[in-house]
Coordinates of C-alpha atoms in Angstrom, one line a residue:
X1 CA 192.6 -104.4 -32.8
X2 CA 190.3 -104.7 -29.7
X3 CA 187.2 -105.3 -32.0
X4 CA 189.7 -108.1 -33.5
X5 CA 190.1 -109.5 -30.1
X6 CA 186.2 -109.0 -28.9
X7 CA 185.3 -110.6 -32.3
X8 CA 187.7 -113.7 -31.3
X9 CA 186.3 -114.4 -28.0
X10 CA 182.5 -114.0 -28.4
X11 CA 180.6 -116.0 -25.7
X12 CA 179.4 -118.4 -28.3
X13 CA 182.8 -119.5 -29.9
X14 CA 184.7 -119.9 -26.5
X15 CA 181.7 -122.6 -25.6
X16 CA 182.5 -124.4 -28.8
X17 CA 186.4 -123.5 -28.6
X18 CA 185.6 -125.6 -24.9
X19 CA 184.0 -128.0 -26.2
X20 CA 186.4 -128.9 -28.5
X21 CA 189.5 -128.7 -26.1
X22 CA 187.6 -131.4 -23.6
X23 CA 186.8 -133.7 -26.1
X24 CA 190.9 -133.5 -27.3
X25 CA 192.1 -133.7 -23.7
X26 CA 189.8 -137.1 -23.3
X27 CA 190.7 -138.4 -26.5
X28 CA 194.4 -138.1 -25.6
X29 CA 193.7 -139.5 -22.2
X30 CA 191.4 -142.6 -23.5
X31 CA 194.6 -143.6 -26.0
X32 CA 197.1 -143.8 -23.2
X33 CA 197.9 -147.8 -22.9
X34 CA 196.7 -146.9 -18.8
X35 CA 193.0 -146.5 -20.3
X36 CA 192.5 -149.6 -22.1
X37 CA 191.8 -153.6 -20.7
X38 CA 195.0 -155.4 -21.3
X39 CA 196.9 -152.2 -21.5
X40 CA 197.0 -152.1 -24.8
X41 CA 196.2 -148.6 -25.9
X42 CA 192.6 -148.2 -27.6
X43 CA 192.9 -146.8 -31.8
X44 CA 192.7 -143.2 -31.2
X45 CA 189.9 -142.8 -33.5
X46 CA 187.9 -145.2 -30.7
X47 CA 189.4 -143.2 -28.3
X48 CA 188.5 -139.7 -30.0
X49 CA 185.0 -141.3 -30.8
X50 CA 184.7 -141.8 -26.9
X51 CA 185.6 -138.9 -25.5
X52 CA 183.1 -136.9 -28.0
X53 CA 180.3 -139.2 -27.3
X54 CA 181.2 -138.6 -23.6
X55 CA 181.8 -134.9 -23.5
X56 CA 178.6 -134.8 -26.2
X57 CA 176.5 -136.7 -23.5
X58 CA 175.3 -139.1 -26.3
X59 CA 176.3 -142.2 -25.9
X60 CA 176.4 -144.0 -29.4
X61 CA 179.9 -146.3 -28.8
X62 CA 182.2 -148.5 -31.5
X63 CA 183.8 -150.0 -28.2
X64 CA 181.5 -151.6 -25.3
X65 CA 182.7 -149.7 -22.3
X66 CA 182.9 -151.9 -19.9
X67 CA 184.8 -154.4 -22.1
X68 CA 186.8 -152.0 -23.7
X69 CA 188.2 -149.3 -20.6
X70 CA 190.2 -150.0 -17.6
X71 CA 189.2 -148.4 -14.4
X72 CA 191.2 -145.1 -15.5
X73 CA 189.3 -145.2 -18.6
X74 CA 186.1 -145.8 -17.3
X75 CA 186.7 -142.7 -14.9
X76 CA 187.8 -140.4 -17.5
X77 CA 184.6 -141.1 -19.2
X78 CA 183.1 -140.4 -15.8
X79 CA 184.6 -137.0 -15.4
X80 CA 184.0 -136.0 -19.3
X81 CA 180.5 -136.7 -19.2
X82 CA 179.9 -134.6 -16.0
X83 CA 181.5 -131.6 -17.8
X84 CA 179.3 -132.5 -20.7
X85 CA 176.3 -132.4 -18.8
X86 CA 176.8 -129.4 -16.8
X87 CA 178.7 -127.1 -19.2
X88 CA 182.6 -126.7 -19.1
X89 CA 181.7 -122.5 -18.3
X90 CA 180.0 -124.2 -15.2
X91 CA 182.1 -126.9 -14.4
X92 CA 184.9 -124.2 -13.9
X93 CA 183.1 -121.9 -12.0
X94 CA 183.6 -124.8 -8.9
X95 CA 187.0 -123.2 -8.7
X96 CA 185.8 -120.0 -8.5
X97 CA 183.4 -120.9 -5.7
X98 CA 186.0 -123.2 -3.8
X99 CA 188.6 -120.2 -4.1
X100 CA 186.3 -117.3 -3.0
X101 CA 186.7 -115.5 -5.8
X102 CA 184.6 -112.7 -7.5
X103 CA 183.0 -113.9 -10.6
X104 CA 183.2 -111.6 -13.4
X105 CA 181.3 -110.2 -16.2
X106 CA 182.5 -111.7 -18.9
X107 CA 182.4 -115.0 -17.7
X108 CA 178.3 -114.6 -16.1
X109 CA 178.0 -113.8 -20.2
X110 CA 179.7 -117.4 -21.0
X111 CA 177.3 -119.1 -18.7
X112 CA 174.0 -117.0 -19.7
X113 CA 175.0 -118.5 -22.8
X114 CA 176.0 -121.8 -22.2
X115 CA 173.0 -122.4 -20.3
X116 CA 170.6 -120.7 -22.8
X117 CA 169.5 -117.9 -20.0
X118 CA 167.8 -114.9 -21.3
X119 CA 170.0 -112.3 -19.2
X120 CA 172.6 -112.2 -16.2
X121 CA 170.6 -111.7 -13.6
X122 CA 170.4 -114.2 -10.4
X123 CA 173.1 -116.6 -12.9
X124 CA 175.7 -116.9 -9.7
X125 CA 172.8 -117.9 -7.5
X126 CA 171.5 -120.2 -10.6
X127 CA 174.5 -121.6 -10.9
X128 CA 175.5 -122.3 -7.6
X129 CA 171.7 -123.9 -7.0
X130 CA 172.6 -126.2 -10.6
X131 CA 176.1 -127.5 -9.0
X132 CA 174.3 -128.4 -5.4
X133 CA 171.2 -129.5 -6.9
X134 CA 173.1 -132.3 -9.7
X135 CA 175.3 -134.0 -6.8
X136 CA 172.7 -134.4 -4.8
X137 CA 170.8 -135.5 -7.3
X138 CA 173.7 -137.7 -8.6
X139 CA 174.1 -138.9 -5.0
X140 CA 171.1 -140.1 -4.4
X141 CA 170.7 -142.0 -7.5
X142 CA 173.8 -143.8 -7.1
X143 CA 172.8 -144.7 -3.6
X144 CA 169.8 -146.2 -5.0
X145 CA 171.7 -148.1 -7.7
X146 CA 174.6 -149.5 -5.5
X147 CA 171.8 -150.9 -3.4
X148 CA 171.0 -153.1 -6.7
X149 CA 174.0 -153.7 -7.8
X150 CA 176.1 -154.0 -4.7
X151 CA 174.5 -158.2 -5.1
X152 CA 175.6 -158.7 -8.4
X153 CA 178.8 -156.9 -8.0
X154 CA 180.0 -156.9 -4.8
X155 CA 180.5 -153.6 -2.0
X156 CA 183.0 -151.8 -4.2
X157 CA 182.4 -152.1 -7.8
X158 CA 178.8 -151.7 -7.0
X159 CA 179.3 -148.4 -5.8
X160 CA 181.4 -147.8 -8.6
X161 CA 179.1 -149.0 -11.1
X162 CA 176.0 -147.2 -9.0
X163 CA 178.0 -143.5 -9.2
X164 CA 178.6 -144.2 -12.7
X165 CA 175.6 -144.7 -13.8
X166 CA 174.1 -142.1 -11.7
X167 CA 175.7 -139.5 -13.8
X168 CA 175.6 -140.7 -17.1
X169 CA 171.7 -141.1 -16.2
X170 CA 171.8 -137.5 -14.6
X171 CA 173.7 -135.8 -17.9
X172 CA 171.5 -137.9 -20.5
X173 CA 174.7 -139.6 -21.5
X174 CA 173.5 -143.2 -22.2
X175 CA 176.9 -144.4 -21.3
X176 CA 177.1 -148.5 -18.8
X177 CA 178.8 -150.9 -17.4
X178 CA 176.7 -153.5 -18.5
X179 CA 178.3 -155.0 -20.9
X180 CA 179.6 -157.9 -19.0
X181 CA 176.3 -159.8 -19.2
X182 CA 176.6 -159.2 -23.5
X183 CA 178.9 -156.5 -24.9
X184 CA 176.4 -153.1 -25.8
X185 CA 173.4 -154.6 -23.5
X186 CA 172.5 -151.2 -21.8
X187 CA 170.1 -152.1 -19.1
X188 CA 168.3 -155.4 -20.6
X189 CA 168.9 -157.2 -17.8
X190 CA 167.1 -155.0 -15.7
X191 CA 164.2 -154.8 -17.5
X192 CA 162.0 -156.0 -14.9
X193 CA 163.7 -154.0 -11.8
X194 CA 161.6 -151.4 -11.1
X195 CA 164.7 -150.0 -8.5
X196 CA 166.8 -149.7 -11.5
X197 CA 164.4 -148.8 -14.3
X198 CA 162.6 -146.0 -11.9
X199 CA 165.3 -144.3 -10.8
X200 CA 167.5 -144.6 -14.1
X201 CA 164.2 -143.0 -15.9
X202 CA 163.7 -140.2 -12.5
X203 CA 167.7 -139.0 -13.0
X204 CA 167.4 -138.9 -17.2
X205 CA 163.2 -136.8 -17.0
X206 CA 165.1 -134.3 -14.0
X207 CA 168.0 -134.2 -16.0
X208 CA 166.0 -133.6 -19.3
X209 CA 164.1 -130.5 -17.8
X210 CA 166.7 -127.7 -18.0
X211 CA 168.4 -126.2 -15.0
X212 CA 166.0 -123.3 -15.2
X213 CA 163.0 -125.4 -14.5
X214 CA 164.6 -126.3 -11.4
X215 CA 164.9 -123.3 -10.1
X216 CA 161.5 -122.1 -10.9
X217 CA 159.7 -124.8 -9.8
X218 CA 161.3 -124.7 -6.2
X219 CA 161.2 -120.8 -6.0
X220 CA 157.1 -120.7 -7.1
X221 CA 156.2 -124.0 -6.3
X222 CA 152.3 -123.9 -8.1
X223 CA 152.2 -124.7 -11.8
X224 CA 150.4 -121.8 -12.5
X225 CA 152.8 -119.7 -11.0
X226 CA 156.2 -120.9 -13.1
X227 CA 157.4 -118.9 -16.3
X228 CA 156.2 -119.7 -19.6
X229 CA 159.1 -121.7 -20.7
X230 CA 158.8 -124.2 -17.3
X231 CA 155.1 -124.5 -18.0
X232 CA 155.2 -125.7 -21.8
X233 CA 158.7 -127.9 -20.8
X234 CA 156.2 -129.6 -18.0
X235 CA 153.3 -130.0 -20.3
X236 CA 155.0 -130.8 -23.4
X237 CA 156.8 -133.1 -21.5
X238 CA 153.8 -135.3 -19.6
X239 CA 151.9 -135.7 -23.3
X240 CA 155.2 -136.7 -25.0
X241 CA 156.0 -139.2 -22.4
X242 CA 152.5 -140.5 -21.6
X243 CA 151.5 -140.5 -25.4
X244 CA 155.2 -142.7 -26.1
X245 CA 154.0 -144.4 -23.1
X246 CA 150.5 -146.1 -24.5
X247 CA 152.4 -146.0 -28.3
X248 CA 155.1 -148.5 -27.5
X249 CA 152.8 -150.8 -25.3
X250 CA 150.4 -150.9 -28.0
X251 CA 152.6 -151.1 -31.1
X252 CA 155.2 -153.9 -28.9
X253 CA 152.9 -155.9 -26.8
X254 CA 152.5 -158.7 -29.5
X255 CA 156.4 -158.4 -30.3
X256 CA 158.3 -161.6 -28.7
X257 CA 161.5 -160.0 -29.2
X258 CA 160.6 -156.9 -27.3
X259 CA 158.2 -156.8 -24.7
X260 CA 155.6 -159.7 -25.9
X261 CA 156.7 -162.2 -23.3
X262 CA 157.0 -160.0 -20.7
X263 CA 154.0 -160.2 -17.7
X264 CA 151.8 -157.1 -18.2
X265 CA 153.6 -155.1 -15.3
X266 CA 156.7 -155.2 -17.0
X267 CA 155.7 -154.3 -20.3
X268 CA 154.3 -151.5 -19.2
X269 CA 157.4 -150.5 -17.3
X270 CA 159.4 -151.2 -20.3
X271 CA 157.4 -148.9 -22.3
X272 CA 157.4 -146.4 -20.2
X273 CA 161.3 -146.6 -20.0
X274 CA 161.2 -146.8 -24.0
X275 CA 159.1 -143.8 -23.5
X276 CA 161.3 -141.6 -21.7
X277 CA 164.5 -142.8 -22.9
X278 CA 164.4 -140.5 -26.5
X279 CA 164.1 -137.6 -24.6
X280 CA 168.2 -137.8 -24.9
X281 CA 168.7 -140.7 -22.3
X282 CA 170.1 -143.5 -24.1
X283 CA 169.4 -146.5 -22.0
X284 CA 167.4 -149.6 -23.0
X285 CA 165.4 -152.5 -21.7
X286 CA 164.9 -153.7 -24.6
X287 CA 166.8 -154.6 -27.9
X288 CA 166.6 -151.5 -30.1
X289 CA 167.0 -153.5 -33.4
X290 CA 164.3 -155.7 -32.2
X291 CA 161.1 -153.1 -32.5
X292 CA 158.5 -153.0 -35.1
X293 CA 159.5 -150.5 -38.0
X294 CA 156.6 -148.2 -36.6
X295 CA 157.9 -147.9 -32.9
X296 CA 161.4 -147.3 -34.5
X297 CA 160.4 -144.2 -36.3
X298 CA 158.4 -143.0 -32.9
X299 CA 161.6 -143.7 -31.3
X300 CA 163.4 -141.6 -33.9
X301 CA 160.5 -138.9 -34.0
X302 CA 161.0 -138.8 -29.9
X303 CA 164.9 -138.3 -30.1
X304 CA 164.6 -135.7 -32.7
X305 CA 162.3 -133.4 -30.5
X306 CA 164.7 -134.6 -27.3
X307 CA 164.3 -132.4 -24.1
X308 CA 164.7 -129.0 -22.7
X309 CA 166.5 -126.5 -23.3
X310 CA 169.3 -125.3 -21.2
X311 CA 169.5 -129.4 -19.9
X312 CA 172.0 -131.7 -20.4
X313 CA 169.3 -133.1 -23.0
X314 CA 169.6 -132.8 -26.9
X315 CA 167.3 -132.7 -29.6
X316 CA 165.3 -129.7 -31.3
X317 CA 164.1 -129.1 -27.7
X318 CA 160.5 -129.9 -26.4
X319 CA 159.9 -125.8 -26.2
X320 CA 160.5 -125.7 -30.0
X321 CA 158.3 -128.5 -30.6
X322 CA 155.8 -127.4 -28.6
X323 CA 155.8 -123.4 -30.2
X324 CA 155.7 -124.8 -33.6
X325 CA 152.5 -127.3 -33.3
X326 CA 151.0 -124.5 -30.9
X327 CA 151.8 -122.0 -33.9
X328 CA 150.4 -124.3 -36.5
X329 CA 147.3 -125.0 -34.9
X330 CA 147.1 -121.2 -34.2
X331 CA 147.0 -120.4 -37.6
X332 CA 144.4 -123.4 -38.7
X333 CA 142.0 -121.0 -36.3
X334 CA 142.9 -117.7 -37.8
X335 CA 144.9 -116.3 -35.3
X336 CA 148.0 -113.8 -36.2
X337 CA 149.2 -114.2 -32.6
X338 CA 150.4 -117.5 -30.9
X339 CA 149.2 -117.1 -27.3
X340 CA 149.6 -119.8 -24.7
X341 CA 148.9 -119.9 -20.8
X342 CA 148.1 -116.6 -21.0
X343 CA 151.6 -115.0 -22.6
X344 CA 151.7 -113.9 -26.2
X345 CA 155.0 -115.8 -27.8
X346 CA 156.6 -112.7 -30.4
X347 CA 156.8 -114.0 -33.9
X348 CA 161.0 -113.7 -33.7
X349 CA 161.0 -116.5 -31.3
X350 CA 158.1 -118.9 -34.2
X351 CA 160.4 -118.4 -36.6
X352 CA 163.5 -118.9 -34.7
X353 CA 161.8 -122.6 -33.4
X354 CA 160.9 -123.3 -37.6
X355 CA 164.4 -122.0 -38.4
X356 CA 166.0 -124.7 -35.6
X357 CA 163.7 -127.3 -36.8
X358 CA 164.5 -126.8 -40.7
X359 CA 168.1 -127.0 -40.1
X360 CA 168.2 -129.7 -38.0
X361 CA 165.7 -131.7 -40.8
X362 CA 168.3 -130.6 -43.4
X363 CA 171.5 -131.9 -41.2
X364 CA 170.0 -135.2 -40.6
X365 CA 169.1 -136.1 -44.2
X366 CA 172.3 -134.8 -45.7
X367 CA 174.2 -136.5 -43.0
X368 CA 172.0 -140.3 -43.6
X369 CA 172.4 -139.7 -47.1
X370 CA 175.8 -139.2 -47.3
X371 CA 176.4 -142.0 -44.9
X372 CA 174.7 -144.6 -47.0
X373 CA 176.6 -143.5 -49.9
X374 CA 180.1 -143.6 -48.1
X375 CA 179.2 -146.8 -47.1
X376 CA 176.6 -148.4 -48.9
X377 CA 174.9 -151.5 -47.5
X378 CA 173.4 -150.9 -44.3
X379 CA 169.7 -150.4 -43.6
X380 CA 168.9 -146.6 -44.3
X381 CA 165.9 -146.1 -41.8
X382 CA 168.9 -147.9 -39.3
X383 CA 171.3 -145.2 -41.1
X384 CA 168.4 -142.3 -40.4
X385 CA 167.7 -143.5 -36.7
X386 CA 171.5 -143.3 -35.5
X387 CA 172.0 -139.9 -37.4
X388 CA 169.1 -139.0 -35.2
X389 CA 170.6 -140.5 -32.1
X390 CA 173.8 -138.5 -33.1
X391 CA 172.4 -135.1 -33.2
X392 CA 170.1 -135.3 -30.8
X393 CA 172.9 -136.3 -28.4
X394 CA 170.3 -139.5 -27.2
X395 CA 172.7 -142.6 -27.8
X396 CA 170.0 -145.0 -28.4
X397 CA 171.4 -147.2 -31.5
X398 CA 170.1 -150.4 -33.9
X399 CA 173.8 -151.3 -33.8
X400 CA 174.9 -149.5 -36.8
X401 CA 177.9 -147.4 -35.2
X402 CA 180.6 -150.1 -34.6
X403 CA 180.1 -151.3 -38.4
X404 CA 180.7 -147.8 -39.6
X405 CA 184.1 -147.0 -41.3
X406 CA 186.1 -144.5 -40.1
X407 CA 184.1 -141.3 -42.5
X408 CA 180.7 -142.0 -41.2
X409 CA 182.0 -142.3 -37.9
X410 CA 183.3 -138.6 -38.9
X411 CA 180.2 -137.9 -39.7
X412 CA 178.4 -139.0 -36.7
X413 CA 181.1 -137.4 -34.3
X414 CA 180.4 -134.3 -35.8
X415 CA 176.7 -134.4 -35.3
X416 CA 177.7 -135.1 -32.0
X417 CA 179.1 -132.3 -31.4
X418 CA 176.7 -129.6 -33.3
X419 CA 173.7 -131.5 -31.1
X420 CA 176.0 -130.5 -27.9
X421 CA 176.6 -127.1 -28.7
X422 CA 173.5 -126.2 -30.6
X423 CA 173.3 -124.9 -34.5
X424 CA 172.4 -121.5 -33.0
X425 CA 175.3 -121.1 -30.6
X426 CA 177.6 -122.6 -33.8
X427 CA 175.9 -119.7 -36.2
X428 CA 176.7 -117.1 -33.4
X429 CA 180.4 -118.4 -33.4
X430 CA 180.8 -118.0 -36.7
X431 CA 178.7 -115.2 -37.7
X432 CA 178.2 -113.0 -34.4
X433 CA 180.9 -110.4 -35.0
X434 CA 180.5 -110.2 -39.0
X435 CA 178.2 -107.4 -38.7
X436 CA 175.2 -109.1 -40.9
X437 CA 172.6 -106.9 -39.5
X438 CA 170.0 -106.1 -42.1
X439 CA 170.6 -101.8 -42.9
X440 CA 167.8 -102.4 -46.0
X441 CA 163.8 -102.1 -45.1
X442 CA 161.8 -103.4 -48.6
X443 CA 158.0 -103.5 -49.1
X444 CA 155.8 -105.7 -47.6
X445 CA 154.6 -108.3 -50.1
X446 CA 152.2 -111.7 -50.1
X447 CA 152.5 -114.9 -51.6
X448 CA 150.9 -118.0 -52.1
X449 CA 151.1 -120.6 -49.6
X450 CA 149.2 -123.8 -48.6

């Protein structure tokens, strides 16, 4: 009976058991009449759709959020997208802190896992560095933006609209106020602020590098000093973002609907903000329907690799991507081993990265495929992209979500939510405790491959 009860409440299925219970808690919330403009209360399926987009950090919306959500509404959104982004295991452990009390065991295992940590050790001091470290962060940021928008919007709902945006920059979210201007119009109208586009794109990249990163980089300052999994985030990172970077200003700057009639300074600072963006931020300067079929599937390539692990940032993770071309390149040259800066990466941890990057392939075709058949009409490579933008938690959208019917929006709130939590921590939920271990050694064979 204690197996039973161990078996119940492994690590991996209280996150998603969390998960779940936020994203209910919100969606009850968002329906209250309190939540909604006009106080009439939201559908709940908007509402549930919400609150999983907001507790998922993704963004993708049927309801423009500023039109849509009262103040209360707005802030519940707020507070589910900062538990999103941290972790609800670390989001609670603020009580433990404010109380004084002892944190124990079993709960340092929740966070190890929540925040994809190797072991246990120095997690308190991680996790009290993560909490200090994201509202400052988050402070800052929204200090910069209510100096922008405290012109358009006034003292108050510029501060407002500066903290929120702060955070849903911060957690990767995607989630803005904007929609005054025209309803789902993310940041267009600040396509030319550098203020605004900077420090939006400077809270999503330090948000996007994984609490770990953090900490290593202020504790050994010198590149060549930091772990292997900080080094290939960092360096992954720069030749994602600087390739995206030249991409999209090459493939856009003849585009009038896009970037073609912008002077060349802003072009270049709305491709770098397209750039950064599908690591799992969400925000646009541009209109996303709008690009070139080829910049769309970049776009879509971009979100599907998404940022690091252990971040508030979704996607296969930039380590995976990074181990897999590393590996492939490795074997074009012969070479059994994949070494990198120096440190041999084991062959359990290759074929865990192909493993996460096979499912995730297989989830994302099954998904746009059955979309498209459920609801037959709509562009598939727009189909494809927001499937993407779903399971890589990113929120950037062709404007395909509000026209879905109620089953593909289903379908896309589940993706959500696997993107959140992670295909590996959902197999570990539902497999951990099953005993699956292989007790049966058979020959070593070869095949054909190639």
């Amino acid at each position: 009976m204690i197996n039973g009860k161990r078996a119940l409440l492994n690590p991996a299925r209280v996150i998603v058991l969390g998960f779940l219970a936020v994203i209910a808690a919100g969606a009850l919330l968002l329906a209250l009449p309190v939540s909604a403009r006009g106080g009439a209360a939201a559908p709940f399926l908007t509402a549930l759709f919400t609150s999983a987009s907001a507790t998922c950090v993704t963004g993708l919306t049927v309801a423009d959020t500023a039109l849509t959500w009262s103040a209360f509404g707005q802030a519940v959104i707020l507070c589910l997208i900062q538990i999103g982004g941290l972790g609800f295991m670390s989001v609670t452990t603020i009580f433990f802190f404010i109380m004084n009390r002892k944190i124990d065991l079993s709960r340092r295992l929740l966070i190890v896992q929540s925040l994809s940590l190797k072991d246990i050790e120095g997690v308190v001091r991680l996790i009290r560095h993560v909490l200090i470290g994201t509202f400052a962060v988050e402070g800052l940021g929204a200090l910069v933006l209510w100096s922008r928008f405290a012109g358009r919007y006034g003292l108050w709902k510029g501060l407002w609209m500066g903290v929120f945006h702060s955070v849903s920059a911060f957690c990767n979210a995607g989630f803005d106020l904007l929609g005054g201007a025209a309803p789902f119009s993310s940041l267009t109208s600040y396509s030319g602020d550098p203020f605004v586009a900077v420090t939006v794109m400077l809270l999503v990249f330090a948000g996007g590098l994984g609490f770990f990163v953090w900490e290593d980089i202020l504790r050994r300052r010198r590149f060549r000093n930091l772990h292997l999994h900080s080094k290939l985030v960092l360096a992954v990172s720069f030749w994602l973002i600087a390739f995206g970077w030249v991409f999209f200003f090459m493939a856009e700057r003849g585009n009038p609907d896009t970037i073609g009639g912008m002077t060349p300074a802003n072009a270049a600072l709305a491709s770098l903000f397209q750039a950064v963006m599908p690591r799992s931020g969400g925000f646009s300067v541009v209109d996303q329907a709008s690009l070139r079929g080829v910049s769309k599937f970049m776009a879509a390539a971009l979100m599907f690799i998404g940022g690091s692990a252990g971040s508030t940032a979704g996607g296969i993770k930039n380590t995976t991507a990074g181990i897999l071309v590393l590996s492939a390149v490795s074997s074009l040259r012969g070479k059994s081993r994949l070494s990198v800066f120096g440190r041999t990466i084991p062959a359990p941890q290759v074929i865990s990265a192909l493993s996460i990057m096979v499912m995730v392939t297989a989830a994302v075709l099954t998904g746009s495929a059955a979309i498209a058949l459920i609801q037959p009409g709509l562009p598939f490579s727009g189909i494809v992209s927001e499937t993407v933008s779903a399971i890589a938690t990113c929120g950037l959208t062709h404007g395909i979500t509000p026209a879905l019917a109620p089953a593909p929006l289903i379908i896309i709130m589940l993706y959500m939510f696997f993107g959140r939590v992670g295909i590996m921590t959902l197999g570990m939920a539902a497999f951990l405790n099953r005993n699956l271990a292989d007790k049966t050694k058979y020959p070593d064979t070869w095949v054909m491959m190639g």
